[in-house]
Coordinates of C-alpha atoms in Angstrom, one line a residue:
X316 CA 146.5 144.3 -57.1
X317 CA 145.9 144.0 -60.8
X318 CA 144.3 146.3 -63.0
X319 CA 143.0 144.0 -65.2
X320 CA 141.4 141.6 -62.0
X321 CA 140.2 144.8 -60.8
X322 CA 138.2 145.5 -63.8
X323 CA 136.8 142.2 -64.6
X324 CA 135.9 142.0 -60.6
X325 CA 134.2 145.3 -60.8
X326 CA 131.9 144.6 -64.0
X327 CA 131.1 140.5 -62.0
X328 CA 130.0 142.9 -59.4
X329 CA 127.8 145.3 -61.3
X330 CA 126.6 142.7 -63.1
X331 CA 125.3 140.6 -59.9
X332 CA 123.9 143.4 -58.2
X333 CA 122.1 144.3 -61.3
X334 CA 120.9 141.4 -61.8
X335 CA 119.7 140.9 -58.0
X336 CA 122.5 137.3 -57.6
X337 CA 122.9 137.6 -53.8
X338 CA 127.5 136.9 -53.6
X339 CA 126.5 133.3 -51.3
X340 CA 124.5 132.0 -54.1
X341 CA 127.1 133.0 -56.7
X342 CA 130.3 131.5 -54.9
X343 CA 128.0 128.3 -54.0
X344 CA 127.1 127.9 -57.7
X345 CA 131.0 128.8 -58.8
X346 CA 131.9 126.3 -56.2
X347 CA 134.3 128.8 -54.5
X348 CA 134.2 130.4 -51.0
X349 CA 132.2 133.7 -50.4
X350 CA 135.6 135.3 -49.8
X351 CA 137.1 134.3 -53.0
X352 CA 134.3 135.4 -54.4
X353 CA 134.7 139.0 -52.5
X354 CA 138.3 138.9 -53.7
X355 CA 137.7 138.1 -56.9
X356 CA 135.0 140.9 -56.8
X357 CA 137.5 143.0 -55.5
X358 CA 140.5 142.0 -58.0
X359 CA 142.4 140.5 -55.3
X360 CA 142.3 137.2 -56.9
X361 CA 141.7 136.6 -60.9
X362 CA 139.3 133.8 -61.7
X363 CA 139.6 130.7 -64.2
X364 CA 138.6 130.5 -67.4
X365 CA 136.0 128.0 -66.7
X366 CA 134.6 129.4 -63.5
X367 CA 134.5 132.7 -66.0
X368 CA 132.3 130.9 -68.7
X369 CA 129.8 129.4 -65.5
X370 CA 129.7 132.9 -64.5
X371 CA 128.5 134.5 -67.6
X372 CA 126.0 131.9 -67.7
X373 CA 124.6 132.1 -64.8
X374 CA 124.6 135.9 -64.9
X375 CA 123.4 136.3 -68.5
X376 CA 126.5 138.1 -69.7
X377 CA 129.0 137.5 -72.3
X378 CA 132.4 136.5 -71.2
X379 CA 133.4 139.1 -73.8
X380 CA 131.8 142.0 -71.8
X381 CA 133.4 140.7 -68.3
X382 CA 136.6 140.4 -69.6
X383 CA 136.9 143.6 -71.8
X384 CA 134.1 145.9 -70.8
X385 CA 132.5 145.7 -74.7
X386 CA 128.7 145.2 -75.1
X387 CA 127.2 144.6 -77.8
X388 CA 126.1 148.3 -79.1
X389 CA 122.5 147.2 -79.4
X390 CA 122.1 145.1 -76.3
X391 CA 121.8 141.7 -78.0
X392 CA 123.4 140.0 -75.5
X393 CA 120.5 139.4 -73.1
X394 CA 118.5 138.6 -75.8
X395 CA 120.8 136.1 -77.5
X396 CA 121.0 134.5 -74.1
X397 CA 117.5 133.9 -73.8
X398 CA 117.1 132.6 -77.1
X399 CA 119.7 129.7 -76.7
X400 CA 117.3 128.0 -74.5
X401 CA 115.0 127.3 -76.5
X402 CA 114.7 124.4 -78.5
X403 CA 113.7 125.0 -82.8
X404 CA 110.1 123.9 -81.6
X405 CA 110.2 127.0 -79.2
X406 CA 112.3 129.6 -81.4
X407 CA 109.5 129.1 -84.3
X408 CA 106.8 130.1 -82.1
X409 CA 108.6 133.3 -80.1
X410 CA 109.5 134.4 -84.4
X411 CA 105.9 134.4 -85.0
X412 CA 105.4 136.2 -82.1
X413 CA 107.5 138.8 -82.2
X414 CA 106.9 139.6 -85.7
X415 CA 103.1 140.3 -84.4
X416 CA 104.0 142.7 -81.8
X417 CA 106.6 144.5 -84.5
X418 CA 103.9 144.8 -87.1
X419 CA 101.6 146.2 -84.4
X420 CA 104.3 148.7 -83.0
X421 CA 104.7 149.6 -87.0
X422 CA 101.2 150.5 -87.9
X423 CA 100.6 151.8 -84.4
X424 CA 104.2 154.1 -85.4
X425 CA 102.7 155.1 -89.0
X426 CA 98.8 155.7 -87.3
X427 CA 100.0 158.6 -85.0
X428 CA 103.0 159.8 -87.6
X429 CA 100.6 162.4 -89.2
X430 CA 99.0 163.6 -85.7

């Protein structure tokens, strides 16, 4: 075996089970076998760069992360993903948002500094 397929197998594992992907949906969604999927899991087998890019789509994940182990320091990534579905329409909206529940979490932050 390879060290680098085992490494990359082991974070596609950790990163399905976290994420609750049972292995048949993955492989049926890869279009691969369950036992390639187990041996890619298991770095028996490497997998292609395009089954790589499906996969950290469909598991929220940069390809970055699966391939070198390196997350983003401040957990962007997630975040990032979920963003890039929206259309402009959307993103506008989940800005105005957000900047409501961050100006709330401020003052609430300041309100109980002096306690």
């Amino acid at each position: 075996m390879n060290e680098f397929n085992e490494a990359v197998g082991r974070r596609i594992r950790e990163t399905r089970e976290m994420r609750g992907v049972k292995k048949e949906w993955l492989a049926e969604h890869l279009d691969i076998t369950n036992k390639h999927l187990y041996d890619v899991e298991t770095g028996r087998k490497g997998i292609s760069l395009e089954r790589l890019h499906i996969l950290s789509d469909l598991l929220c994940v940069s390809i970055d992360y699966l391939v070198s182990g390196r997350r983003n320091d401040r957990g962007y990534d997630s975040i990032t993903e979920l963003f890039d579905a929206l259309n402009n329409d959307e993103l506008i909206r989940i800005e105005k948002i957000l900047r409501a529940i961050i100006g709330l979490y401020k003052s609430s932050d300041a309100e109980y500094a002096n306690v």
